[in-house]
Coordinates of C-alpha atoms and ligand atoms in Angstrom, one line a residue:
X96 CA 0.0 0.0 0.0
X97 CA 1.0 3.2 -1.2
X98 CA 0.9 5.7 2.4
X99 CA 2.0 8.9 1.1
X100 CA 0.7 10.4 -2.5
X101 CA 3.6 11.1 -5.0
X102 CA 4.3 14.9 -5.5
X103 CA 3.1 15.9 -2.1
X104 CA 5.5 17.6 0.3
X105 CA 6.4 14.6 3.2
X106 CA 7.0 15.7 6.5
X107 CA 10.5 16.2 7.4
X108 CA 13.3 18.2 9.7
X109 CA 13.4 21.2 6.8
X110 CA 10.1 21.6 5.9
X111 CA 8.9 22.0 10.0
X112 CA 9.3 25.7 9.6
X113 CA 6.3 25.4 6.5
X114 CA 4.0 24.2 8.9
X115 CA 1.2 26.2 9.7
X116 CA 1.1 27.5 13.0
X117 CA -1.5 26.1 14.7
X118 CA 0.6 22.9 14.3
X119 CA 2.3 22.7 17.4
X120 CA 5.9 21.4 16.6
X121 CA 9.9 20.5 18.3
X122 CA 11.7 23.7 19.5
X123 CA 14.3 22.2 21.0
X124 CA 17.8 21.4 19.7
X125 CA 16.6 17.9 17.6
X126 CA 19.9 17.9 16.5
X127 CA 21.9 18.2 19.9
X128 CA 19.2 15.6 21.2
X129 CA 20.8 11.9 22.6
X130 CA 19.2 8.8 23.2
X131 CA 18.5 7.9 26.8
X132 CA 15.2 6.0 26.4
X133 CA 15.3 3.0 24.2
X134 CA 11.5 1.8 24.2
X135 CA 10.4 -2.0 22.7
X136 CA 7.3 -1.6 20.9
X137 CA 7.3 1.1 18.5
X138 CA 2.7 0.8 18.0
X139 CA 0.9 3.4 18.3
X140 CA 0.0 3.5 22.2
X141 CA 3.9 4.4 23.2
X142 CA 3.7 7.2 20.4
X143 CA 0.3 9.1 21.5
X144 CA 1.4 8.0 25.2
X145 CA 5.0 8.1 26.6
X146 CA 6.7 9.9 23.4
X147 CA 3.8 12.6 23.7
X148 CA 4.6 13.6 27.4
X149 CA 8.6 12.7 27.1
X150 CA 7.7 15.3 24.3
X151 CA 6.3 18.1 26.1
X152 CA 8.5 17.2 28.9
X153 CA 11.6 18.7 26.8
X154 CA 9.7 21.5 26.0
X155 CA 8.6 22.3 29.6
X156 CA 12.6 22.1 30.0
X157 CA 13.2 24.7 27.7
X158 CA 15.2 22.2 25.6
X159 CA 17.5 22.4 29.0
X160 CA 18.3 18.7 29.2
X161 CA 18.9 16.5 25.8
X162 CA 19.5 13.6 27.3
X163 CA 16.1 12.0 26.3
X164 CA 15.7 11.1 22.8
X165 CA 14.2 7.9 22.2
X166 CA 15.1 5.2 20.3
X167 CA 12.0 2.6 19.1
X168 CA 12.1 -0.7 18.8
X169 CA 10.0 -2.7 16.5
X170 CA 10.0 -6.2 17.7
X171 CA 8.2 -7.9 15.1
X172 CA 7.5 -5.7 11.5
X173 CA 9.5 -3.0 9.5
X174 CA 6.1 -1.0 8.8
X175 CA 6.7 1.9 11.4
X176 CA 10.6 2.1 10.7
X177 CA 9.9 2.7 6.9
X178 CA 7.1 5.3 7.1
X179 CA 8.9 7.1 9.7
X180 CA 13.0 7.1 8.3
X181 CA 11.9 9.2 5.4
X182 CA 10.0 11.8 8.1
X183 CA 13.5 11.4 10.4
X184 CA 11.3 10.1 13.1
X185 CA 9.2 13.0 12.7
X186 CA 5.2 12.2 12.9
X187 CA 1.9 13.8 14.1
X188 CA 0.1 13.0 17.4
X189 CA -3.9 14.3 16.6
X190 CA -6.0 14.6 19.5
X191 CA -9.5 13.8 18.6
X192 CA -13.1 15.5 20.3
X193 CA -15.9 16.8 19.6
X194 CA -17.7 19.6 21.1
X195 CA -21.0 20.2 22.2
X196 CA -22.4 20.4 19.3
X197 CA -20.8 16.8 18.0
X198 CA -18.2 18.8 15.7
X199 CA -15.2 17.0 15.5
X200 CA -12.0 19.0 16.6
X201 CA -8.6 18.1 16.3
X202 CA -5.3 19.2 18.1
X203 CA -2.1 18.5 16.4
X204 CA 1.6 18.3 17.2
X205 CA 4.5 17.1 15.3
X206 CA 6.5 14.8 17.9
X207 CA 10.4 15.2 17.7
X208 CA 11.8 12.8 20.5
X209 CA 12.1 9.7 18.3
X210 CA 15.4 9.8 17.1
X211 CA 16.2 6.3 15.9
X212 CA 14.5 3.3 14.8
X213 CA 15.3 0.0 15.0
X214 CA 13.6 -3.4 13.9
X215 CA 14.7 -6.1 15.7
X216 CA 14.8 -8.9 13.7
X217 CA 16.7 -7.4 11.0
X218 CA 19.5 -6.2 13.4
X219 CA 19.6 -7.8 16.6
X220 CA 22.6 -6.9 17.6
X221 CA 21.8 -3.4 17.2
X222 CA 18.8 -3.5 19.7
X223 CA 21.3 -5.2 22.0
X224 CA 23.9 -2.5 21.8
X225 CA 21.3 0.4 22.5
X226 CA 20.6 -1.0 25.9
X227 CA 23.9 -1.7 26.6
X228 CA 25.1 2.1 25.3
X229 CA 26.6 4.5 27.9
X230 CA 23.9 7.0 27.1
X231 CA 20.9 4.8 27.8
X232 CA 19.2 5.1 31.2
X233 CA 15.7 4.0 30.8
X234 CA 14.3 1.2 28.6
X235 CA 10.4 1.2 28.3
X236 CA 8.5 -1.8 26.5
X237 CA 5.0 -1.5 25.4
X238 CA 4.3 -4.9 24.2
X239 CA 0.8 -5.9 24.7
X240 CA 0.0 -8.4 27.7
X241 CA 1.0 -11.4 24.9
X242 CA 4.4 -10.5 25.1
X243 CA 5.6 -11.0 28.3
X244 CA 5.4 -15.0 27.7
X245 CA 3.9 -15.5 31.1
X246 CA 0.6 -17.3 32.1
X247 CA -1.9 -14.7 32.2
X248 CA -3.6 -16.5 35.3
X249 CA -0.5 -17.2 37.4
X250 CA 1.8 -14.4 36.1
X251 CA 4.4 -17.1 35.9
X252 CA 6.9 -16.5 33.0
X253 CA 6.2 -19.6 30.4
X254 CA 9.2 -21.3 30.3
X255 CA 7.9 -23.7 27.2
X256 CA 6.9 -21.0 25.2
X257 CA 9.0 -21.1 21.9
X258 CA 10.1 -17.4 21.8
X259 CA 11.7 -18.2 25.4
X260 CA 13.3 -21.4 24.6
X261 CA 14.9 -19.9 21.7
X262 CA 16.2 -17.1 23.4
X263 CA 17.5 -19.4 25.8
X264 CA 19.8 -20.7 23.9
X265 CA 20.4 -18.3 21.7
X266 CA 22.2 -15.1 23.5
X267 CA 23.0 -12.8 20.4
X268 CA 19.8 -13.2 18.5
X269 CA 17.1 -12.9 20.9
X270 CA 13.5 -12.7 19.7
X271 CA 11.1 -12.4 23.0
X272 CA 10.9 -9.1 24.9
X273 CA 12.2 -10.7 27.7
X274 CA 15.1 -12.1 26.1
X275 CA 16.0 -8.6 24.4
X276 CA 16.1 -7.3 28.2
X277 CA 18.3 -9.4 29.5
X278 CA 21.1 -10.1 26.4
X279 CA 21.4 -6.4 26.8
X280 CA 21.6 -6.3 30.4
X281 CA 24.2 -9.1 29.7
X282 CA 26.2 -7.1 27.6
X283 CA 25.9 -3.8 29.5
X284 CA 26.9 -5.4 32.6
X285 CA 30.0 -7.4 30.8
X286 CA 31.1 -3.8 29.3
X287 CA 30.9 -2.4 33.2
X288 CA 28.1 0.1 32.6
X289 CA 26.4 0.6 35.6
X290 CA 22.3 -0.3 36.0
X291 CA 19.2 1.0 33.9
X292 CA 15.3 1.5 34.7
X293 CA 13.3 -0.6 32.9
X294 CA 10.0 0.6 32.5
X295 CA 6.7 -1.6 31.7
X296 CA 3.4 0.9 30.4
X297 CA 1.9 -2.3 29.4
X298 CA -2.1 -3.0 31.1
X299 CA -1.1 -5.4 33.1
X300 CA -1.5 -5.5 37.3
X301 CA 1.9 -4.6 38.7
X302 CA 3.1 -4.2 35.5
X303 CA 6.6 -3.5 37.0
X304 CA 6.5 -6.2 39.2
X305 CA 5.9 -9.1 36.3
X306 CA 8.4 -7.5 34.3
X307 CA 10.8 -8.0 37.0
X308 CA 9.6 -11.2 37.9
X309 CA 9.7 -12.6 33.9
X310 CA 13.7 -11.1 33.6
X311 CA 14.8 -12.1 36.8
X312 CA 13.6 -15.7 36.0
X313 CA 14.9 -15.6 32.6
X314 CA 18.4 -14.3 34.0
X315 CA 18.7 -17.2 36.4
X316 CA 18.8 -19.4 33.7
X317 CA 21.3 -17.7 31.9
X318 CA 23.3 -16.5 34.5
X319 CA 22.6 -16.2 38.6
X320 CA 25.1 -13.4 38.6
X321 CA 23.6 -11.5 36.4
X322 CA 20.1 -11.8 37.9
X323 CA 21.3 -11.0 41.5
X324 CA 23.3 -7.3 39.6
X325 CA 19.2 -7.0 38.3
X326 CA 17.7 -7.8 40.9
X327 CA 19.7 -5.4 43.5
X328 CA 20.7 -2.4 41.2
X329 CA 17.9 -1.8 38.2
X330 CA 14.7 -0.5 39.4
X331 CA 11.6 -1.6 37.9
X332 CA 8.4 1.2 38.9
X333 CA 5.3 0.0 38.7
X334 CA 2.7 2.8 36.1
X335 CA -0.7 2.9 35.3
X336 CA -1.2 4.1 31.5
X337 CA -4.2 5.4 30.2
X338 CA -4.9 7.5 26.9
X339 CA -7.6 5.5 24.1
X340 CA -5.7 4.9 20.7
X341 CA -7.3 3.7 17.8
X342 CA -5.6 2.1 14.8
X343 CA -4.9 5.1 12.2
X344 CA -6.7 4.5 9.2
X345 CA -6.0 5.8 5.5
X346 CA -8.7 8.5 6.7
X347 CA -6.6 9.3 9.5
X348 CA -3.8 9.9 6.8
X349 CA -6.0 12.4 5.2
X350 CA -7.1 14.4 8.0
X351 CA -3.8 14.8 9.2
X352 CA -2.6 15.6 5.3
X353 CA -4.9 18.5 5.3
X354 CA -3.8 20.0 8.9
X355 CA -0.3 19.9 7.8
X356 CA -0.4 20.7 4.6
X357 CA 2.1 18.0 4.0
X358 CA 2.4 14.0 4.5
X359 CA 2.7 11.8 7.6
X360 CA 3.0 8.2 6.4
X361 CA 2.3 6.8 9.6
X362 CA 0.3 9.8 12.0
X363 CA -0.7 8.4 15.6
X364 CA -4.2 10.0 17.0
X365 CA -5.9 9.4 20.4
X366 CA -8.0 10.9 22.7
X367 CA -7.2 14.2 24.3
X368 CA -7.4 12.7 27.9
X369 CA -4.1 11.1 29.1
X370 CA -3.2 9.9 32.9
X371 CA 0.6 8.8 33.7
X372 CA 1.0 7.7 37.5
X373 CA 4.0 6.1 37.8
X374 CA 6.4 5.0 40.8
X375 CA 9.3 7.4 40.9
X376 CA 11.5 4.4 41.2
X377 CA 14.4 5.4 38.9
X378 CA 18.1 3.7 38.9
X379 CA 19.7 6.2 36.9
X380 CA 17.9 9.5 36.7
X381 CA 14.6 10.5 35.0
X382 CA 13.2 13.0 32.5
X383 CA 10.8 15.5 34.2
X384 CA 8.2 13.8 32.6
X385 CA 5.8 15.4 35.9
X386 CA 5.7 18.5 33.7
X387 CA 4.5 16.4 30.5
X388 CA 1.2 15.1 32.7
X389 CA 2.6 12.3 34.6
X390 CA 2.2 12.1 38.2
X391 CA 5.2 10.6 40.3
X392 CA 3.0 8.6 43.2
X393 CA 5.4 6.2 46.0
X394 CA 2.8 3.3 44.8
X395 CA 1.2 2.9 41.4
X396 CA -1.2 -0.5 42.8
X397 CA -4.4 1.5 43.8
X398 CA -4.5 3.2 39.9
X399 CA -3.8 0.3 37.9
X400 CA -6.5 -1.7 39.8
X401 CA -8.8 1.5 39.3
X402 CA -7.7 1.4 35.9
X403 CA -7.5 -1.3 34.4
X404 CA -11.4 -2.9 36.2
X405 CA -13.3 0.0 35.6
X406 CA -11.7 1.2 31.6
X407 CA -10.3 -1.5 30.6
X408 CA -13.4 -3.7 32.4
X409 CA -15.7 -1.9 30.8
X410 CA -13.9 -1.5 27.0
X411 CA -13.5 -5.6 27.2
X412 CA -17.6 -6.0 28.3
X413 CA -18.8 -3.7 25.8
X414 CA -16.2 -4.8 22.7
X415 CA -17.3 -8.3 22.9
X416 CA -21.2 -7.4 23.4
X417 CA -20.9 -5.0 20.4
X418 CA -19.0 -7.4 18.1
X419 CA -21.8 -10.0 18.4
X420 CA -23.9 -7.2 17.6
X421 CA -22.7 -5.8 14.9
X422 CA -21.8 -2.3 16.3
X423 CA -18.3 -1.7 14.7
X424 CA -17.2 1.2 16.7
X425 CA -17.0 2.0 20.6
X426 CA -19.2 5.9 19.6
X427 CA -21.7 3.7 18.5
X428 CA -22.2 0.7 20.8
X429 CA -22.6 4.0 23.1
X430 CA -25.4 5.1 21.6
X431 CA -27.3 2.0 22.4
X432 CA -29.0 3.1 25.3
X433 CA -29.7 -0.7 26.3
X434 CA -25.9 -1.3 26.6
X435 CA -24.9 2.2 27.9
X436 CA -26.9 1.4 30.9
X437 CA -25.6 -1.7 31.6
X438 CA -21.9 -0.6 31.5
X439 CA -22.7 2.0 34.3
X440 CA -24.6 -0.1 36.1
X441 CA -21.7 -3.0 35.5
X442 CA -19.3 -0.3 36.9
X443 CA -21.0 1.2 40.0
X444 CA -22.8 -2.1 41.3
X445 CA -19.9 -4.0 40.5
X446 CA -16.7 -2.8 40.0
X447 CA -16.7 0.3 42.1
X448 CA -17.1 -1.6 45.7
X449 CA -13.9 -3.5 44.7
X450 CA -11.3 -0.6 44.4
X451 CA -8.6 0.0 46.6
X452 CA -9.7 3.6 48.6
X453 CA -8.1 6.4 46.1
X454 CA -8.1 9.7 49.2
X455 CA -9.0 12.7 46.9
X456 CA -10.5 10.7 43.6
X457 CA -14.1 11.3 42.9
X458 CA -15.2 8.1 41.9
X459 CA -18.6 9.4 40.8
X460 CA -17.2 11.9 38.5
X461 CA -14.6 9.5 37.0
X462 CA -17.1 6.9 36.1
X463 CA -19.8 9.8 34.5
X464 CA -16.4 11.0 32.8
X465 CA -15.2 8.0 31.3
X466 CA -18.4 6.8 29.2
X467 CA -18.0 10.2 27.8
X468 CA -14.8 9.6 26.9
X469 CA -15.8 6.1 25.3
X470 CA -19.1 8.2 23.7
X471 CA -15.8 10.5 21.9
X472 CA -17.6 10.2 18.1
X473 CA -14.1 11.7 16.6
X474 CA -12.1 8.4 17.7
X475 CA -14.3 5.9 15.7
X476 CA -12.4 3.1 18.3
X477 CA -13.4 -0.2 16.4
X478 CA -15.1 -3.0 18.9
X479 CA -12.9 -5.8 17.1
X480 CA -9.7 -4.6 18.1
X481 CA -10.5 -4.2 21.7
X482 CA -11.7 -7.8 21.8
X483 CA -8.3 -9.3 20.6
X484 CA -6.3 -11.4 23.0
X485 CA -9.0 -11.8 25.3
X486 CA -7.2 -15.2 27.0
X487 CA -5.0 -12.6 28.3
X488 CA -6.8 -9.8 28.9
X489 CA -9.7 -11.1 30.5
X490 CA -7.9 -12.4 34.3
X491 CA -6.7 -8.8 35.1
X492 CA -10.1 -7.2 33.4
X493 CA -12.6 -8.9 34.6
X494 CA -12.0 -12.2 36.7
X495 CA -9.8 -10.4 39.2
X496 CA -13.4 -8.0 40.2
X497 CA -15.3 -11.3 39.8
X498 CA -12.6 -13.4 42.6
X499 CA -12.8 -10.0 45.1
X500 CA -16.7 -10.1 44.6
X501 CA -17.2 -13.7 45.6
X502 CA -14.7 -13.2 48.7
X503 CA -17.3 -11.3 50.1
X504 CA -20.2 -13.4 48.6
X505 CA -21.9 -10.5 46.2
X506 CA -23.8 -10.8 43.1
X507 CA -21.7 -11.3 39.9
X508 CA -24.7 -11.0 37.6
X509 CA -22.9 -8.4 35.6
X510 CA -19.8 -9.4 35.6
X511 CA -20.8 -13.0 34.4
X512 CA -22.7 -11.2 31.2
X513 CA -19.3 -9.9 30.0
X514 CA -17.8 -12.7 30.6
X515 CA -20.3 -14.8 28.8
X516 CA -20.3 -12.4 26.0
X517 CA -16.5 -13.2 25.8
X518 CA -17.1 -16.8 25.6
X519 CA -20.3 -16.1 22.9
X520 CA -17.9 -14.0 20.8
X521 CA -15.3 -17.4 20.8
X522 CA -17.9 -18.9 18.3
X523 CA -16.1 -16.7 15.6
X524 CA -19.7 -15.5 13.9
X525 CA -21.7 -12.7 14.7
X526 CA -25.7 -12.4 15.3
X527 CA -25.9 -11.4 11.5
X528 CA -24.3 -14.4 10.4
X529 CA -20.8 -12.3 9.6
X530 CA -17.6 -14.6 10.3
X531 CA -14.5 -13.0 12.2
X532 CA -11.1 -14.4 13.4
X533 CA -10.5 -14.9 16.9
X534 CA -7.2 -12.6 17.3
X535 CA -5.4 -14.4 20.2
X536 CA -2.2 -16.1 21.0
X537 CA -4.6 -18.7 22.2
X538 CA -6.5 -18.8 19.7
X539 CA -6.0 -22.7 18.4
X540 CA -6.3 -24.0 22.0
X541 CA -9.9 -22.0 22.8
X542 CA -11.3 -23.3 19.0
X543 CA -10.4 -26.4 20.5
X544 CA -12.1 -26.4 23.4
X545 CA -15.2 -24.2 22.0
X546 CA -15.8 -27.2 20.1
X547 CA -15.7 -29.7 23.1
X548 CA -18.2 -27.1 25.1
X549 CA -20.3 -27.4 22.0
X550 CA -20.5 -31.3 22.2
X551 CA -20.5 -31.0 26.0
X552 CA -24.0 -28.8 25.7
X553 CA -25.3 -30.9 23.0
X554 CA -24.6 -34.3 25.2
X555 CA -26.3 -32.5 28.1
X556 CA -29.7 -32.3 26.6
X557 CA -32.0 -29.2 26.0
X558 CA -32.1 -26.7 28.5
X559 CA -29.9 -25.0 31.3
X560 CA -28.2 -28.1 31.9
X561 CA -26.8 -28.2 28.6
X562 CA -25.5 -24.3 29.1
X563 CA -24.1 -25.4 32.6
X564 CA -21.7 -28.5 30.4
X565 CA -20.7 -25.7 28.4
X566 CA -19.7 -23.1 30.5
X567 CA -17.6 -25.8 32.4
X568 CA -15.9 -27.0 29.4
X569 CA -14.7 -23.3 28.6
X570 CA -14.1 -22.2 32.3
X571 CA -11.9 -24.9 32.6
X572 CA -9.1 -23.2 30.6
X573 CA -6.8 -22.9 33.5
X574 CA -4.1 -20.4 32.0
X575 CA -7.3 -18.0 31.7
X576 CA -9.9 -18.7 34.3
X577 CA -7.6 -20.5 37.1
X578 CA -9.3 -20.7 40.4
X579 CA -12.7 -19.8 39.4
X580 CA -13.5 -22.8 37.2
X581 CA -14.1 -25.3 40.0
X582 CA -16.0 -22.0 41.8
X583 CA -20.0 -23.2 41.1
X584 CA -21.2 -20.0 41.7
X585 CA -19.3 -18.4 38.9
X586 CA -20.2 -21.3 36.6
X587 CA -23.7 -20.9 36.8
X588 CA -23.8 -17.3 36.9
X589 CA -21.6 -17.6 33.5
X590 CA -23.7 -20.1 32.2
X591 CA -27.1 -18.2 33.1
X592 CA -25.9 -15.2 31.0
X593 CA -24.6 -17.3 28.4
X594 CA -27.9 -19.1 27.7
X595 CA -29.8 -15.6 28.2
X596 CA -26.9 -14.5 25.1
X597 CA -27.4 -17.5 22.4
X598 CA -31.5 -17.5 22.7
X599 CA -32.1 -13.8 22.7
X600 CA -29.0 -12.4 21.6
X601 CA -27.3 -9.5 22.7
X602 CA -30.3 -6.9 22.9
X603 CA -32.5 -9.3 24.8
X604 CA -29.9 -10.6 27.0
X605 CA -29.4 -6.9 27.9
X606 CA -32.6 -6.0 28.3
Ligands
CS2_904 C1 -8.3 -1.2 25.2 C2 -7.1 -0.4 25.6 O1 -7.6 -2.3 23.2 C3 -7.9 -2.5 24.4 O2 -7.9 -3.5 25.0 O3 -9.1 -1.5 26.3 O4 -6.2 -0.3 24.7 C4 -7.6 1.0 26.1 O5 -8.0 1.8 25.0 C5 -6.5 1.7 26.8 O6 -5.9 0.9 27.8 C6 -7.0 3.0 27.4 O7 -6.0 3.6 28.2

């Protein structure tokens, strides 16, 4: 595909002068800029997210400290690399609303900080030297839950999974995150530079906590020494991320064309709202990323579990409701006032008496303010890719709220419908008869046992019964559900919602 039309001015360092001036754009030395930040996982969340604050960051410095350039790791595809090396690195954040009246309105800054890009497979080695480089202080990895290679429902690393065993025994070619981490530590501690932060902005509980726990017990395979310099010296802070960021589309392209006057082959956009609350746990100094939004906190725990139950929660419920549906975009499963009320009743009934206390957060106002940030009809957020990799985003989601519910014996009615409508959505066809794939690194392995819960029901007879056979046959997927599949009052009430799904599909079951 073609991402940039021929004849058309691309962006780039000389032409950012040409820009018009309601494009906000880098006023700092770019050129005396270094790298300090290498960052795995060059998508699109750790450009509108981390890169956008780092961003604003050097500006709120007055271009003082140039220490923080990042360099971007791809670990998988060239795609980003090649739109952006033309651009320098340069590309366009858009921030997406709409106000009152439902016009769309869109904020735009050409980001600067990305200085180099690397793609992993093609140069290893390279990847490896950046985190073992003087200059490099921080290394931040946005790599989806999938790419930890742990067990989503025991947070143990997996040490059968192929990346891991190849990286194992392979120490200058690694392929998994986790191997990447610690070959570089490897290196940097072998060419006696001192310890580095490494940084997880992933949705994940504790997200600095697994991190540590999947290097450290990679590192004592490779090398106890080395895992006991990690363990004591690198600090690992703990962050919860939040900002919504759709896939950009070819219309994305456009817009972003037209506010430039010039062409982005690869623009980023996302909502204008954006919360950073990270642990100020550094080993080896820090931008002053507090005045690019983020919030230094002594314990990150309390936000992530607010985070990641009642957004992320609530995105999972309503993508895998509104894909069997037929709603393509979050803006529009919104306007469904059937489901609308069910993810605010979901929230407050549910989720809310399981958070941590948060002194000083008014819950109330959060919850009003963030179906109005999934309502945003300017982010056109599409329901299928929130529902990928559900195996391992449903345990921190969702079963975590259902498991602190039943500890104190409360009703799980709404819970058990999202969860249902997960299971529902496995069948890989929609309520109009539309097929879809199941995105998910377990995907094989649920097909599987879909098919077994299928034979289960039909074995069972006509009836609840059969429902009951088949929401054991799925719950029993250990790696997702752990615990809570021998847990009879979770089965039923999954099974209850389930049957209340396949006989009168998603509208009924909601009503
Ligand atoms: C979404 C998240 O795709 C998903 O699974 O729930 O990416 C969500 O948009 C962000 O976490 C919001 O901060």
């Amino acid at each position: 595909m073609e991402l940039v039309a021929a004849g058309v001015q691309r962006l780039a360092p000389e032409c950012l002068a040409a820009l018009p001036l309601d494009v906000a754009r880098p006023t700092y030395d770019r050129n005396a800029l270094r790298v300090g930040i290498v960052h795995l996982g060059l998508g699109a969340f750790a450009r509108a997210h981390l890169a956008a604050v780092n961003e604003a960051a050097l500006h709120a410095g007055g271009g003082e400290d140039l220490a923080w350039g990042i360099c971007g790791v791809s670990l998988r595809q060239a795609d980003t690399r090649d739109a952006l090396a033309p651009q320098a690195g340069l590309y366009t954040l858009a921030l997406r609303s709409a106000d009152a009246t439902g016009r769309e309105q869109q904020q735009v800054t050409v980001i600067g900080c990305l200085l180099e890009m690397l793609v992993a497979p093609e140069d290893p080695q390279a990847v490896l030297a950046r985190i073992a480089h003087a200059d490099t202080r921080i290394v931040s990895v946005t790599v989806t839950e999938k790419g930890y290679c742990h067990d989503p429902a025991s947070g143990r690393l997996n040490l059968q999974h192929p990346d891991i065993v190849h990286d194992l025994a392979q120490a200058q070619a690694p392929r998994s995150t986790i191997g990447f981490l610690v070959r570089g530590l490897q290196q940097r501690r072998a060419a006696g530079q001192g310890p580095i932060t490494l940084m997880s902005l992933d949705n994940l509980p504790s997200n600095g906590h697994l991190l540590r726990g999947m290097v450290l017990a990679f590192a004592r395979q490779v090398d106890p020494a080395l895992a006991t310099w990690i363990e004591t010296l690198c600090a690992f802070p703990c962050s919860m991320v939040d900002r919504i960021v759709p896939r950009t589309t070819d219309r994305d392209r456009c817009d972003v064309a037209r506010a430039l006057g010039m062409d982005d082959a690869w623009p980023v956009l996302g909502e204008p709202y954006l919360e950073w609350v990270v642990e100020d746990q550094f080993a080896a100094g820090r931008p002053d990323w507090a005045a690019g939004g983020a919030r230094f906190v002594a314990e990150a725990a309390p936000f992530e579990t607010l985070k990641l139950r009642t957004v992320n929660g609530v995105h999972s419920a309503l993508a895998y409701l509104s894909v069997m549906a037929g709603w393509a975009t979050v803006d529009e499963a919104m306007a469904q006032p059937a489901l609308k009320a069910y993810l605010a009743a979901l929230m407050q009934d549910e989720i809310v008496p399981t958070l941590p206390p948060l002194p000083g957060l008014d819950l109330a106002r959060y919850q009003q303010r963030l179906l109005q940030r999934f309502e945003n009809p300017a982010l056109k957020h599409q329901t299928r890719q929130i529902a990928m990799d559900g195996s391992q985003k449903l345990p921190q989601r969702l079963l975590d709220t259902v498991r602190a519910r039943l500890a104190t014996d409360s009703p799980i009615g709404k819970l058990a419908l999202a969860v249902a409508a997960w299971l529902h959505f496995l069948r890989g066809v929609d309520e109009a008869g539309l097929r879809y794939d199941i995105q998910d690194p377990m995907a094989a392995e649920l097909a599987q046992r879909y098919t077994q819960a299928e034979l289960a029901a039909e074995r069972s007879g006509p009836g609840p019964a059969a429902m009951l056979a088949w929401t054991e046959t799925l719950t029993s997927v250990a790696a997702v559900f752990g615990d809570l599949g021998d847990d009879p009052r979770f089965v039923r009430a999954v099974s209850q919602a389930a049957h209340a799904l396949r006989s009168q599909g998603v509208s009924g079951a909601l009503a």
